[in-house]
């Protein structure tokens, strides 16, 4: 499914509660005098910036509370399984807005990294949060602000998953296991698009980037090793199946088909119509170029082009109308459909199959006597067919996903040892340099040749390297088995205690400092 429109006004601030007017040490930030002609929004912006810095500084002061809390990967979202299309279209974020949304999410106080996956069937936000509870709250507030839906109402439809559950969910999404149509392939290309857009904008962080890339690997493995996609249908295919189910069997082959929109989804509709034996389809689109490209690719079906201003006259001649455009407003309302002539008595009603989010056909069209409207939520009826076989393949897919999940978690866990390795090496190098300087001073510079000095330095480095070899080896592992990984993490914590490396606090302080500096600029 193509990325969808409907992104609301951007959220420019964060809710800071009682901290919104107080700095970290308790001094009130008083109102600033506004000179004649000065724009009030500048004052508001400055106050928001001060409030954000104040909240972050307060967070820094109380950072010790977070020392035992590891950054969490989380997904917060809703999908066709949890929310109606009316809500999903309000939360939808078009692809062009993904980098802006990521930037806003990462500016929240407790969010380090973020990614947005928005399709007609789901709107999911993936984040790395410094604090689980606070991070989730900030993301929900952001979603409420951008969509205009109260947070209380949102919470009734949202799902929230953490760490391995969040990662597994993304892997299942990429593999098509969470799709309306089990095993459908288009979601994998949408996950790939998140990575492409994130890399182009520089918005994806290390953890999110790796997680999405591993999800792509999992999705590919599931499709190639389980054949889950064979016999499975995409949403476009399900839309064609639904129309054929609703048409009288005797007239299904002769029904007049109209498609509005020649994008990716529209192209797939034509492809599946052709596979079902349809010989002709009328396509309404802004330009003829895309339609001509489809004609060149699909020779088995006659494609007739009509410009956008002939949409209503084309609909008047159609029995089935498929809509797949990025329009933010409905193309068909009740008054439009009432003005259309009726279809033949044999077919009975005109079908509107709307696979767009936001919807292209208003729900009011359902009130027209000789019309029936179906949207993406209605495709569930088609999905029920052949469900048992796809569920069996899904069980096989879960085994592959578990393998990929273990690899990702091992990679993420192994990151914990990197700061300890750096700190231990730096600690040893400082001692070596200090003791070396004392030694050289005792010997005296005059008595040392360059060769002697080099030999002494190499001796000190060699001793340090040999002493560190054992500990550093026990801080490195490939993460291939949980026992070795557990031992590595135990070694890391032991070395942190023995040498007072305090890496966890150091990492947290650096993260908070980066947040404060970003807010100040």
XYZ file of C-alpha atoms in Angstrom:
521
model
C 0.000 0.000 0.000
C 1.228 3.373 -0.863
C 2.063 5.724 1.952
C -0.995 7.672 2.933
C -1.978 11.231 3.531
C -3.633 12.942 6.453
C -0.757 14.134 8.579
C -2.125 16.799 10.866
C -0.500 20.025 11.984
C 2.982 19.414 13.371
C 3.355 19.333 17.151
C 5.861 21.961 18.183
C 6.205 21.478 21.934
C 6.122 18.991 24.776
C 3.941 18.851 27.843
C 6.104 19.678 30.811
C 3.566 20.022 33.582
C 4.726 21.988 36.617
C 8.209 22.381 35.127
C 6.959 24.545 32.272
C 7.717 27.772 34.161
C 10.510 26.674 36.494
C 14.195 26.099 35.933
C 16.168 23.231 37.542
C 17.148 25.159 40.650
C 13.662 26.459 41.339
C 13.820 30.027 39.971
C 10.714 31.218 38.225
C 11.056 32.151 34.588
C 9.126 35.381 34.525
C 7.176 36.782 31.573
C 9.249 38.798 29.103
C 8.160 42.288 28.155
C 6.978 42.497 24.565
C 8.019 45.619 22.708
C 5.724 47.329 20.259
C 5.634 45.362 17.007
C 7.319 42.270 18.457
C 5.671 39.026 17.374
C 4.142 37.121 20.247
C 4.993 33.711 18.742
C 8.698 34.482 19.232
C 8.035 34.894 22.941
C 6.092 31.626 23.029
C 8.891 29.834 21.214
C 11.487 31.178 23.632
C 9.384 30.171 26.628
C 8.884 26.670 25.200
C 12.631 26.349 24.649
C 13.380 27.478 28.198
C 10.766 25.104 29.566
C 12.184 22.183 27.589
C 15.724 22.917 28.779
C 14.417 23.250 32.339
C 12.741 19.842 32.163
C 15.857 18.220 30.763
C 18.083 19.809 33.402
C 15.693 18.521 36.076
C 15.924 15.113 34.431
C 19.729 15.353 34.592
C 19.661 16.138 38.309
C 17.556 13.073 39.021
C 19.383 10.832 36.534
C 20.447 8.388 39.250
C 16.925 7.015 39.189
C 17.520 5.848 35.635
C 20.828 4.101 36.199
C 19.168 0.711 36.624
C 16.788 1.263 33.710
C 18.175 0.293 30.340
C 17.007 2.165 27.239
C 13.967 0.350 25.879
C 12.908 -0.356 22.324
C 9.182 0.227 22.077
C 6.436 0.244 19.479
C 3.276 2.273 19.986
C 0.604 2.120 17.346
C -2.655 0.923 15.968
C -3.603 -1.250 13.044
C -6.524 -2.729 11.176
C -6.754 -5.229 14.057
C -7.166 -2.586 16.784
C -8.698 0.555 15.258
C -11.321 1.471 12.650
C -10.335 3.170 9.411
C -11.804 6.469 10.639
C -9.148 6.647 13.345
C -6.297 5.310 11.229
C -6.780 7.963 8.565
C -6.503 10.746 11.152
C -3.171 9.367 12.362
C -1.778 8.551 8.918
C 1.601 10.110 8.080
C 2.548 10.403 4.378
C 6.042 9.266 3.372
C 7.146 12.823 2.669
C 6.441 13.689 6.315
C 8.268 10.718 7.881
C 11.597 12.588 8.358
C 9.790 15.532 9.971
C 7.842 13.212 12.274
C 11.070 11.401 13.264
C 12.725 14.731 14.032
C 9.840 15.789 16.269
C 9.753 12.458 18.079
C 13.507 12.517 18.727
C 13.169 16.010 20.200
C 10.962 14.622 22.980
C 12.772 14.496 26.310
C 12.951 10.727 26.736
C 13.185 9.584 23.103
C 16.608 8.798 21.582
C 15.677 7.215 18.243
C 12.457 6.915 16.247
C 10.929 5.527 13.052
C 7.436 5.790 11.560
C 5.692 2.997 9.633
C 2.438 4.344 8.218
C 0.299 2.428 5.707
C -3.425 2.132 5.042
C -3.581 -0.757 7.524
C -1.337 0.530 10.329
C 0.362 3.516 11.902
C 3.207 2.415 14.160
C 5.924 4.419 15.882
C 9.137 2.646 16.887
C 11.343 4.372 19.454
C 14.314 3.878 21.735
C 13.274 5.458 25.022
C 15.500 6.520 27.926
C 12.582 5.796 30.219
C 9.790 3.393 29.265
C 6.912 5.071 31.104
C 7.889 8.652 30.300
C 8.793 7.851 26.709
C 5.479 6.113 26.043
C 3.568 8.994 27.580
C 5.395 11.548 25.418
C 4.748 9.581 22.220
C 1.042 9.195 22.988
C 0.800 12.937 23.676
C 2.552 13.583 20.356
C 0.096 11.296 18.540
C -2.830 13.055 20.182
C -1.509 16.476 19.198
C -0.831 15.530 15.566
C -4.127 13.718 15.015
C -6.481 15.815 17.121
C -7.745 12.656 18.838
C -7.802 12.898 22.659
C -5.179 10.720 24.344
C -7.883 8.973 26.384
C -9.651 7.879 23.198
C -6.387 6.866 21.549
C -5.414 4.590 24.421
C -8.509 2.448 23.799
C -7.111 1.429 20.406
C -3.332 1.595 20.841
C -1.074 -1.370 21.420
C 2.306 -0.978 23.148
C 5.111 -3.532 23.094
C 8.559 -3.430 24.659
C 12.029 -4.741 23.766
C 11.892 -8.328 22.426
C 8.096 -8.158 22.014
C 8.426 -4.934 20.007
C 11.184 -6.404 17.848
C 9.267 -9.623 17.243
C 6.227 -7.581 16.230
C 8.229 -5.697 13.578
C 9.678 -8.963 12.264
C 6.162 -10.408 12.033
C 4.921 -7.277 10.265
C 7.779 -7.488 7.762
C 7.031 -11.174 7.143
C 3.356 -10.430 6.498
C 2.185 -12.309 9.589
C 0.389 -9.288 11.041
C -1.209 -8.229 7.763
C -4.895 -8.327 7.024
C -4.030 -10.878 4.356
C -1.538 -13.319 5.863
C 1.713 -13.375 3.913
C 0.992 -10.366 1.670
C 4.171 -9.014 0.145
C 3.760 -5.259 -0.106
C 4.412 -4.576 3.576
C 8.015 -5.786 3.130
C 8.644 -3.067 0.551
C 7.150 -0.532 2.950
C 9.528 -1.632 5.716
C 12.388 -1.227 3.227
C 11.113 2.275 2.457
C 11.366 3.225 6.141
C 15.079 2.386 6.001
C 15.640 4.202 2.686
C 13.920 7.386 3.841
C 15.555 7.211 7.263
C 19.028 6.836 5.766
C 18.451 9.659 3.280
C 17.341 12.027 6.037
C 19.844 10.786 8.631
C 16.938 10.225 11.007
C 17.357 6.581 12.024
C 19.520 5.795 15.038
C 21.811 2.794 15.411
C 19.320 0.510 17.177
C 16.284 1.306 15.028
C 18.302 1.087 11.815
C 19.669 -2.361 12.717
C 16.250 -3.569 13.884
C 14.537 -2.610 10.614
C 17.326 -4.144 8.520
C 17.065 -7.382 10.486
C 13.283 -7.247 10.037
C 13.816 -7.095 6.264
C 16.077 -10.153 6.493
C 13.428 -11.984 8.531
C 10.721 -11.023 6.033
C 12.766 -12.323 3.107
C 13.584 -15.600 4.884
C 9.947 -16.244 5.733
C 8.834 -15.714 2.158
C 11.561 -17.837 0.584
C 11.683 -20.674 3.126
C 7.983 -21.174 3.958
C 6.181 -20.232 0.704
C 3.737 -18.278 2.829
C 3.212 -15.826 -0.017
C 2.160 -18.567 -2.447
C -1.596 -18.602 -2.513
C -1.724 -15.542 -0.264
C -3.256 -12.372 -1.662
C -2.364 -8.724 -1.352
C -4.906 -6.104 -0.365
C -5.356 -5.233 -4.052
C -5.981 -8.891 -4.843
C -8.416 -9.167 -1.952
C -10.268 -6.114 -3.300
C -10.708 -7.857 -6.662
C -11.803 -11.064 -4.914
C -14.357 -9.141 -2.866
C -15.905 -7.546 -5.952
C -16.195 -10.930 -7.669
C -17.819 -12.382 -4.542
C -20.439 -9.630 -4.489
C -21.247 -9.694 -8.215
C -23.732 -12.267 -9.556
C -21.611 -15.193 -10.784
C -23.181 -15.173 -14.226
C -22.149 -11.564 -14.821
C -18.804 -11.394 -13.013
C -16.827 -11.745 -16.256
C -18.841 -9.097 -18.104
C -19.048 -6.470 -15.317
C -17.674 -3.052 -16.326
C -14.623 -2.184 -14.228
C -13.394 1.328 -13.413
C -10.193 2.142 -11.547
C -9.461 5.621 -10.205
C -5.754 6.107 -9.538
C -2.831 4.480 -11.366
C -0.327 4.269 -8.501
C 1.170 1.094 -7.028
C -2.115 -0.103 -5.556
C -4.030 0.683 -8.739
C -1.494 -1.153 -10.861
C -1.902 -4.246 -8.660
C -5.694 -4.055 -9.031
C -5.291 -4.169 -12.820
C -2.858 -7.065 -12.527
C -5.287 -9.113 -10.420
C -8.265 -8.230 -12.634
C -6.305 -9.577 -15.587
C -5.444 -12.766 -13.665
C -9.164 -13.321 -13.048
C -9.964 -13.102 -16.755
C -11.087 -9.491 -16.967
C -10.499 -8.242 -20.548
C -10.995 -4.496 -20.106
C -10.688 -1.804 -17.452
C -11.158 1.943 -17.599
C -8.540 3.932 -15.673
C -9.061 7.516 -14.508
C -5.823 9.318 -13.639
C -4.372 12.835 -13.610
C -1.883 12.017 -16.358
C -1.686 9.407 -19.097
C 2.024 8.589 -18.577
C 1.494 6.106 -15.729
C -1.379 4.468 -17.583
C 0.767 4.066 -20.698
C 3.518 2.462 -18.607
C 1.015 -0.074 -17.239
C -0.241 -0.751 -20.772
C 3.306 -1.563 -21.866
C 3.706 -4.019 -19.007
C 0.286 -5.721 -19.142
C -0.684 -6.887 -22.597
C -3.440 -9.309 -21.528
C -5.971 -6.631 -20.605
C -7.294 -3.634 -22.516
C -6.732 -0.415 -20.568
C -8.750 2.660 -21.516
C -7.531 6.020 -20.186
C -9.910 8.768 -19.049
C -8.730 12.121 -17.600
C -9.650 13.151 -14.064
C -12.333 15.622 -15.184
C -14.260 12.710 -16.755
C -14.373 10.730 -13.493
C -18.132 11.055 -12.960
C -19.055 10.175 -16.526
C -16.746 7.153 -16.311
C -18.402 6.108 -13.038
C -21.805 6.383 -14.694
C -20.742 3.663 -17.142
C -19.198 1.332 -14.536
C -20.569 -1.532 -12.456
C -17.557 -1.707 -10.117
C -15.531 1.351 -9.084
C -12.129 0.805 -7.454
C -10.597 3.896 -5.821
C -6.904 4.120 -4.950
C -5.668 7.698 -4.751
C -3.838 9.898 -2.243
C -6.684 12.420 -2.097
C -7.290 13.769 1.407
C -10.961 14.470 0.640
C -13.613 12.030 -0.644
C -13.997 11.762 -4.411
C -17.542 10.382 -4.121
C -20.245 11.647 -1.779
C -23.921 10.750 -1.538
C -25.082 13.475 -3.926
C -22.547 12.393 -6.559
C -23.648 8.743 -6.525
C -27.350 9.586 -6.428
C -26.881 11.500 -9.691
C -25.405 8.446 -11.441
C -27.684 6.257 -13.591
C -28.481 2.828 -12.236
C -26.712 -0.345 -13.324
C -28.419 -3.217 -15.119
C -31.134 -5.167 -13.326
C -29.010 -8.314 -13.560
C -26.158 -6.778 -11.552
C -28.466 -4.801 -9.250
C -26.117 -2.410 -7.422
C -22.973 -0.445 -8.213
C -19.996 -1.517 -6.089
C -17.472 0.955 -4.707
C -14.305 -0.815 -3.526
C -12.271 1.824 -1.685
C -8.714 0.734 -0.814
C -7.430 4.196 0.061
C -6.617 5.712 3.439
C -7.855 8.414 3.856
C -10.967 7.042 2.186
C -11.930 8.177 -1.322
C -15.599 7.230 -0.919
C -17.638 8.864 1.821
C -19.488 6.548 4.217
C -22.667 8.453 3.307
C -22.645 6.707 -0.096
C -23.850 3.578 1.720
C -27.207 5.326 2.116
C -27.756 5.302 -1.649
C -30.164 2.497 -2.531
C -28.370 1.145 -5.613
C -24.820 1.441 -4.261
C -22.652 -0.617 -1.928
C -19.411 0.682 -0.380
C -16.512 -1.478 0.869
C -13.260 -0.224 2.374
C -10.034 -1.919 3.527
C -11.671 -3.148 6.729
C -14.231 -5.121 4.713
C -11.546 -7.247 3.082
C -11.578 -9.517 6.146
C -14.355 -11.448 4.457
C -11.979 -12.486 1.696
C -9.160 -13.334 4.065
C -11.135 -16.078 5.786
C -10.781 -18.277 2.708
C -7.925 -20.795 2.829
C -6.980 -19.604 6.309
C -5.916 -22.959 7.721
C -3.126 -23.474 5.181
C -1.704 -20.003 5.744
C -1.802 -20.471 9.526
C 0.264 -23.646 9.185
C 2.849 -21.726 7.168
C 2.753 -18.948 9.777
C 3.807 -21.430 12.469
C 6.839 -22.362 10.373
C 7.559 -18.666 9.902
C 7.623 -18.083 13.669
C 10.582 -20.447 14.026
C 12.562 -18.407 11.496
C 11.577 -15.159 13.188
C 12.769 -16.514 16.541
C 16.177 -17.251 14.988
C 16.485 -13.712 13.605
C 15.225 -12.238 16.884
C 17.978 -14.017 18.847
C 20.598 -12.589 16.495
C 19.294 -9.043 16.923
C 19.055 -9.300 20.704
C 22.565 -10.759 20.896
C 23.856 -7.831 18.813
C 22.085 -5.302 21.034
C 23.250 -6.961 24.253
C 26.822 -7.041 22.993
C 26.708 -3.245 22.623
C 26.654 -2.994 26.409
C 30.255 -4.179 26.646
C 31.677 -1.592 24.218
C 31.777 1.319 26.741
C 33.459 -0.961 29.313
C 36.105 -2.002 26.790
C 36.840 1.626 25.924
C 36.877 2.728 29.557
C 39.149 -0.141 30.660
C 41.576 0.527 27.813
C 41.607 4.248 28.603
C 42.095 3.556 32.322
C 45.079 1.266 31.636
C 46.613 3.698 29.147
C 46.452 6.549 31.678
C 48.271 4.447 34.297
C 50.852 3.334 31.731
C 51.519 6.907 30.580
C 51.835 8.181 34.152
C 54.207 5.424 35.286
C 56.213 5.691 32.083
C 56.737 9.408 32.641
C 57.970 8.759 36.207
C 60.363 6.100 34.967
C 61.802 8.327 32.252
C 62.318 11.176 34.713
C 64.259 8.890 37.112
C 66.511 7.612 34.343
C 67.042 11.081 32.955
C 66.595 12.301 29.429
C 70.345 12.745 28.862
C 71.114 9.057 29.357
C 68.373 7.804 26.991
C 68.846 7.315 23.299
C 65.833 7.347 20.959
C 66.146 3.579 20.598
C 66.154 3.057 24.372
C 63.168 5.326 24.873
C 61.237 3.516 22.153
C 62.072 0.142 23.714
C 60.835 1.258 27.147
C 57.575 2.587 25.630
C 57.057 -0.661 23.713
C 57.751 -2.622 26.897
C 55.102 -0.698 28.836
C 52.578 -1.068 26.006
C 53.319 -4.788 25.714
C 52.763 -5.373 29.431
C 49.443 -3.491 29.363
C 48.254 -5.319 26.245
C 49.063 -8.735 27.692
C 47.386 -7.898 30.984
C 44.284 -6.609 29.197
C 44.105 -9.473 26.707
C 42.284 -11.840 29.059
C 39.687 -9.368 30.401
C 38.973 -7.947 26.928
C 38.553 -11.428 25.460
C 35.936 -12.103 28.124
C 34.117 -8.900 27.128
C 33.800 -9.969 23.497
C 31.437 -12.600 22.167
C 29.571 -13.237 18.944
C 26.254 -13.662 20.782
C 25.620 -17.032 19.168
C 24.618 -18.706 22.433
C 22.932 -17.229 25.480
C 25.311 -18.824 28.005
C 28.373 -17.088 26.551
C 26.468 -13.825 26.325
C 25.313 -14.035 29.936
C 28.861 -14.703 31.080
C 30.106 -11.737 29.052
C 27.617 -9.386 30.679
C 28.549 -10.716 34.131
C 32.213 -10.062 33.345
C 31.349 -6.553 32.216
C 29.558 -5.710 35.453
C 32.408 -7.232 37.499
C 35.045 -5.136 35.701
C 32.924 -2.020 36.093
C 32.856 -2.618 39.849
C 36.525 -3.595 40.209
C 37.885 -0.621 38.298
C 35.092 1.872 39.186
C 34.446 2.465 35.485
C 30.839 3.531 36.074
C 30.055 3.268 32.358
C 26.278 3.132 32.769
C 26.172 6.488 34.526
C 28.599 7.939 32.001
C 26.434 6.832 29.087
C 23.294 8.203 30.681
C 24.926 11.556 31.405
C 26.142 11.821 27.816
C 22.671 11.095 26.490
C 21.085 13.669 28.766
C 23.761 16.236 27.927
C 23.077 15.740 24.226
C 19.358 16.261 24.835
C 19.977 19.452 26.821
C 22.330 20.862 24.184
C 19.857 20.088 21.420
C 17.042 21.810 23.294
C 19.222 24.860 23.929
C 20.026 25.245 20.251
